[in-house]
Coordinates of C-alpha atoms and ligand atoms in Angstrom, one line a residue:
X12 CA -29.9 5.1 0.2
X13 CA -26.7 5.7 2.4
X14 CA -23.3 4.6 1.1
X15 CA -19.6 4.8 2.5
X16 CA -16.8 4.3 -0.1
X17 CA -13.7 2.5 1.4
X18 CA -10.5 2.1 0.1
X19 CA -6.9 3.3 0.0
X20 CA -5.9 6.6 -1.7
X21 CA -6.3 6.3 -5.5
X22 CA -8.2 2.9 -5.3
X23 CA -11.0 4.5 -7.1
X24 CA -13.6 5.6 -4.8
X25 CA -13.9 9.3 -6.0
X26 CA -14.2 7.8 -9.9
X27 CA -17.0 5.1 -8.4
X28 CA -18.5 7.3 -6.0
X29 CA -19.5 9.8 -9.0
X30 CA -20.8 7.2 -11.0
X31 CA -22.8 5.9 -8.3
X32 CA -24.3 9.5 -7.4
X33 CA -25.3 9.7 -11.2
X34 CA -26.9 6.3 -11.7
X35 CA -28.8 6.5 -8.2
X36 CA -29.5 10.2 -8.2
X37 CA -27.7 11.1 -4.6
X38 CA -25.2 13.7 -3.9
X39 CA -21.5 12.8 -3.9
X40 CA -19.9 14.0 -0.9
X41 CA -15.9 14.0 -0.8
X42 CA -14.4 15.4 2.2
X43 CA -11.0 15.8 0.1
X44 CA -13.2 17.9 -2.5
X45 CA -14.7 20.2 0.1
X46 CA -11.2 20.9 2.0
X47 CA -9.6 21.5 -1.7
X48 CA -12.4 23.7 -2.4
X49 CA -11.7 25.7 0.7
X50 CA -8.0 25.9 0.1
X51 CA -8.6 27.5 -3.3
X52 CA -11.0 30.1 -1.7
X53 CA -8.7 30.9 0.9
X54 CA -11.0 30.0 3.9
X55 CA -9.4 29.6 7.6
X56 CA -10.6 26.1 7.5
X57 CA -8.6 25.6 4.1
X58 CA -5.9 27.0 5.7
X59 CA -6.0 24.7 8.8
X60 CA -6.6 21.8 6.4
X61 CA -3.8 22.4 4.0
X62 CA -1.0 21.9 6.5
X63 CA -2.0 18.5 7.1
X64 CA -2.8 17.6 3.9
X65 CA 0.4 18.7 2.1
X66 CA 1.9 16.6 4.7
X67 CA 0.1 13.2 3.6
X68 CA -1.7 13.6 7.2
X69 CA -5.3 13.1 8.3
X70 CA -7.1 16.7 9.0
X71 CA -8.2 16.2 12.6
X72 CA -11.2 14.8 13.4
X73 CA -12.8 17.7 15.3
X74 CA -12.2 19.9 11.9
X75 CA -13.7 17.2 9.7
X76 CA -16.5 16.5 11.4
X77 CA -17.7 19.9 11.8
X78 CA -17.3 20.4 7.9
X79 CA -19.2 17.1 7.4
X80 CA -22.1 17.8 10.0
X81 CA -22.7 21.1 8.0
X82 CA -22.6 19.2 4.9
X83 CA -25.5 16.5 6.2
X84 CA -27.6 19.5 7.3
X85 CA -28.3 20.5 3.5
X86 CA -31.6 19.3 2.1
X87 CA -29.9 17.3 -0.8
X88 CA -29.0 14.9 1.8
X89 CA -32.5 13.9 2.5
X90 CA -32.4 10.6 0.0
X91 CA -29.0 9.8 0.9
X92 CA -25.7 10.3 -0.2
X93 CA -22.4 8.7 -1.3
X94 CA -19.5 9.3 1.2
X95 CA -16.2 9.5 -0.6
X96 CA -13.2 9.8 2.0
X97 CA -15.3 9.8 5.3
X98 CA -15.2 8.3 7.5
X99 CA -11.4 7.6 7.6
X100 CA -10.8 7.4 11.3
X101 CA -12.7 5.0 13.8
X102 CA -13.6 8.0 15.8
X103 CA -15.1 9.3 12.6
X104 CA -17.0 6.5 12.0
X105 CA -18.3 6.2 15.4
X106 CA -19.4 9.8 15.1
X107 CA -21.1 9.0 11.7
X108 CA -23.1 5.9 13.3
X109 CA -24.0 8.1 16.3
X110 CA -25.5 11.1 14.7
X111 CA -27.8 8.7 12.2
X112 CA -28.9 6.5 15.2
X113 CA -30.1 9.9 16.6
X114 CA -32.7 10.3 13.9
X115 CA -33.4 6.2 14.2
X116 CA -31.3 6.0 10.8
X117 CA -28.2 3.9 9.5
X118 CA -25.9 3.4 6.4
X119 CA -27.0 1.0 3.7
X120 CA -23.6 -0.1 2.4
X121 CA -19.6 0.2 3.2
X122 CA -18.1 -0.7 -0.2
X123 CA -14.6 -1.4 -0.1
X124 CA -12.6 -1.0 -3.1
X125 CA -10.0 -3.3 -2.8
X126 CA -6.5 -2.3 -4.6
X127 CA -3.0 -3.7 -3.7
X128 CA -0.5 -0.9 -2.6
X129 CA 1.8 -1.7 -5.7
X130 CA -0.9 -0.9 -8.2
X131 CA -1.8 2.5 -6.2
X132 CA 1.7 3.7 -6.5
X133 CA 1.6 3.3 -10.2
X134 CA -1.9 4.8 -10.3
X135 CA -0.9 7.9 -8.5
X136 CA 1.4 9.2 -11.0
X137 CA -0.9 9.3 -13.6
X138 CA -3.7 11.2 -11.9
X139 CA -4.9 14.6 -13.0
X140 CA -7.7 16.5 -11.1
X141 CA -9.8 19.3 -11.6
X142 CA -10.2 21.6 -9.0
X143 CA -13.0 23.4 -10.1
X144 CA -15.5 20.5 -10.1
X145 CA -13.4 17.6 -8.6
X146 CA -13.5 15.6 -11.8
X147 CA -10.6 12.9 -11.8
X148 CA -8.6 11.3 -14.5
X149 CA -5.7 9.4 -15.9
X150 CA -3.4 9.8 -18.1
X151 CA -3.3 6.0 -19.4
X152 CA -6.4 4.3 -17.7
X153 CA -9.0 7.2 -18.1
X154 CA -7.6 9.9 -20.1
X155 CA -9.6 13.1 -20.7
X156 CA -10.7 13.9 -24.3
X157 CA -8.3 16.7 -24.7
X158 CA -5.1 16.5 -22.7
X159 CA -5.0 18.7 -19.7
X160 CA -8.8 19.6 -19.8
X161 CA -11.8 18.6 -17.7
X162 CA -14.3 16.7 -19.4
X163 CA -17.1 17.6 -17.2
X164 CA -16.6 21.4 -17.0
X165 CA -13.7 22.5 -19.4
X166 CA -11.2 23.4 -16.2
X167 CA -7.6 22.7 -16.1
X168 CA -6.1 20.0 -15.1
X169 CA -3.4 19.5 -12.6
X170 CA -1.2 17.0 -10.7
X171 CA -2.1 17.3 -6.7
X172 CA 0.4 18.4 -4.7
X173 CA 0.0 15.1 -2.3
X174 CA 0.2 12.7 -5.5
X175 CA 3.9 13.0 -5.5
X176 CA 5.7 9.3 -4.9
X177 CA 7.0 10.0 -1.1
X178 CA 3.7 11.9 -0.2
X179 CA 1.5 8.7 -1.6
X180 CA 3.9 6.3 0.1
X181 CA 3.1 8.5 3.7
X182 CA -0.7 8.6 3.0
X183 CA -0.8 4.6 2.2
X184 CA 1.0 4.0 5.7
X185 CA -1.8 6.4 7.2
X186 CA -4.4 4.5 5.7
X187 CA -3.0 1.1 6.9
X188 CA -2.9 2.4 10.5
X189 CA -5.7 4.6 10.7
X190 CA -8.5 3.8 7.9
X191 CA -8.1 0.3 7.1
X192 CA -9.5 -0.8 10.8
X193 CA -13.0 0.5 9.3
X194 CA -13.4 -2.5 7.2
X195 CA -13.5 -4.8 10.5
X196 CA -15.9 -1.7 12.0
X197 CA -18.3 -2.1 9.0
X198 CA -17.8 -5.7 9.1
X199 CA -19.2 -6.0 12.6
X200 CA -22.0 -3.8 11.8
X201 CA -23.2 -6.1 8.9
X202 CA -22.6 -3.8 6.0
X203 CA -19.3 -4.2 4.4
X204 CA -19.1 -5.3 0.8
X205 CA -15.9 -5.8 -1.0
X206 CA -15.0 -5.2 -4.7
X207 CA -11.9 -6.0 -6.9
X208 CA -10.7 -2.2 -7.7
X209 CA -7.9 -3.8 -9.9
X210 CA -10.4 -4.0 -12.5
X211 CA -11.3 -1.4 -15.2
X212 CA -13.5 1.2 -14.3
X213 CA -16.9 -0.2 -16.0
X214 CA -16.3 -3.4 -14.5
X215 CA -16.0 -2.3 -11.0
X216 CA -19.1 -0.3 -11.5
X217 CA -20.8 -3.0 -12.7
X218 CA -20.1 -5.3 -9.3
X219 CA -20.9 -2.2 -7.6
X220 CA -24.3 -2.2 -9.2
X221 CA -25.0 -5.7 -8.3
X222 CA -24.3 -5.0 -4.4
X223 CA -26.6 -1.9 -4.8
X224 CA -29.4 -3.7 -6.7
X225 CA -29.2 -7.0 -5.0
Ligands
LIG27 P1 -7.6 10.5 -2.0 O1 -8.8 10.6 -3.1 O2 -6.3 10.2 -2.5 O3 -8.1 9.3 -1.2 P2 -8.9 12.7 -0.5 O4 -9.2 13.7 -1.5 O5 -10.1 11.9 -0.4 O6 -7.6 11.7 -1.1 O7 -8.2 13.2 0.6 C1 -7.1 14.0 0.6 C2 -6.6 14.8 2.0 O8 -7.5 15.3 2.4 C3 -6.2 13.4 2.7 O9 -4.9 12.8 2.6 C4 -6.6 14.2 4.2 O10 -5.5 15.0 4.3 C5 -7.7 15.1 3.8 N1 -8.9 14.5 4.2 C6 -9.8 14.1 3.2 N2 -11.0 13.5 4.0 C7 -10.4 13.3 5.3 C8 -11.2 12.8 6.3 N3 -12.2 12.1 6.5 N4 -10.1 13.0 7.9 C9 -9.2 13.4 7.7 N5 -8.7 14.0 6.8 C10 -9.2 13.9 5.3
LIG28 P1 -9.5 8.0 -4.6 O1 -10.7 8.7 -4.8 O2 -9.8 6.4 -4.2 O3 -8.3 8.5 -4.3 P2 -9.7 8.1 -7.6 O4 -10.9 7.8 -8.4 O5 -8.9 9.9 -8.0 O6 -9.3 7.2 -6.3 O7 -8.8 7.5 -8.9 C1 -7.1 7.5 -8.7 C2 -6.5 7.4 -9.9 O8 -6.8 6.2 -10.8 C3 -7.1 8.3 -10.8 O9 -6.5 8.8 -11.8 C4 -8.2 7.6 -11.7 O10 -8.5 8.1 -13.0 C5 -7.6 6.3 -11.7 N1 -8.6 4.9 -11.7 C6 -9.7 5.0 -11.2 N2 -10.2 3.9 -11.1 C7 -9.4 2.9 -11.7 C8 -9.6 1.9 -12.5 N3 -10.5 0.6 -11.9 N4 -8.3 1.4 -13.0 C9 -7.3 1.9 -13.3 N5 -7.3 3.2 -13.1 C10 -8.4 3.6 -11.9
LIG29 ZN1 -14.2 19.9 -13.9

């Protein structure tokens, strides 16, 4: 099964993608996590990506595509994957469609996690992320068992630099301008499904499972 998660920054794509990956035994691929891991390791790619990410801008398509195509080549992608944060532009979506089509393949679902901007701004202030494993928590809505510590790996939780309120607003603008058009793109491809992302985490997941099992 090949799934794309769509939605604004902070809509809950990562939270749901991890649950889907566990339930359906497919890898969760987050371009944001891969970029952050590269920044942490101080790679060339990380250095290039950081300048864009810190400003709330998208990393250029060329760099992003190179990275994701490398990731698709790994063995664990053979049975599918859930993509979180990719594609984010029409050019990326077209490149993905073309690369799948070359092998007579296609995506199964594009799931839009729908959350209004007002809720996003509230959520981002409480987001805490684990740089070690990509785990994501929320101080009110999804608190870790021990404050500041990742439930999944014991790593330290931190506030992402791009989760400051001004950068969040900028990322929302970028989302509306560059990523939201993908909703129409995948509607035309006939694979778009929408879920109400304002519901609690477990209910959103139930709705997604219904789609995937349907
Ligand atoms: P969020 O979880 O808030 O949606 P991500 O972790 O997916 O954020 O992405 C963080 C940042 O990484 C983005 O603001 C952008 O700068 C960069 N990024 C991630 N994925 C992509 C992509 N597919 N294309 C361009 N930039 C990306
Ligand atoms: P995205 O990957 O779309 O940027 P995340 O999965 O990182 O979003 O979620 C953003 C923040 O909102 C995190 O702090 C997360 O714990 C929290 N969150 C995720 N889903 C929900 C939900 N359904 N209700 C309330 N908070 C949520
Ligand atoms: Zn962790």
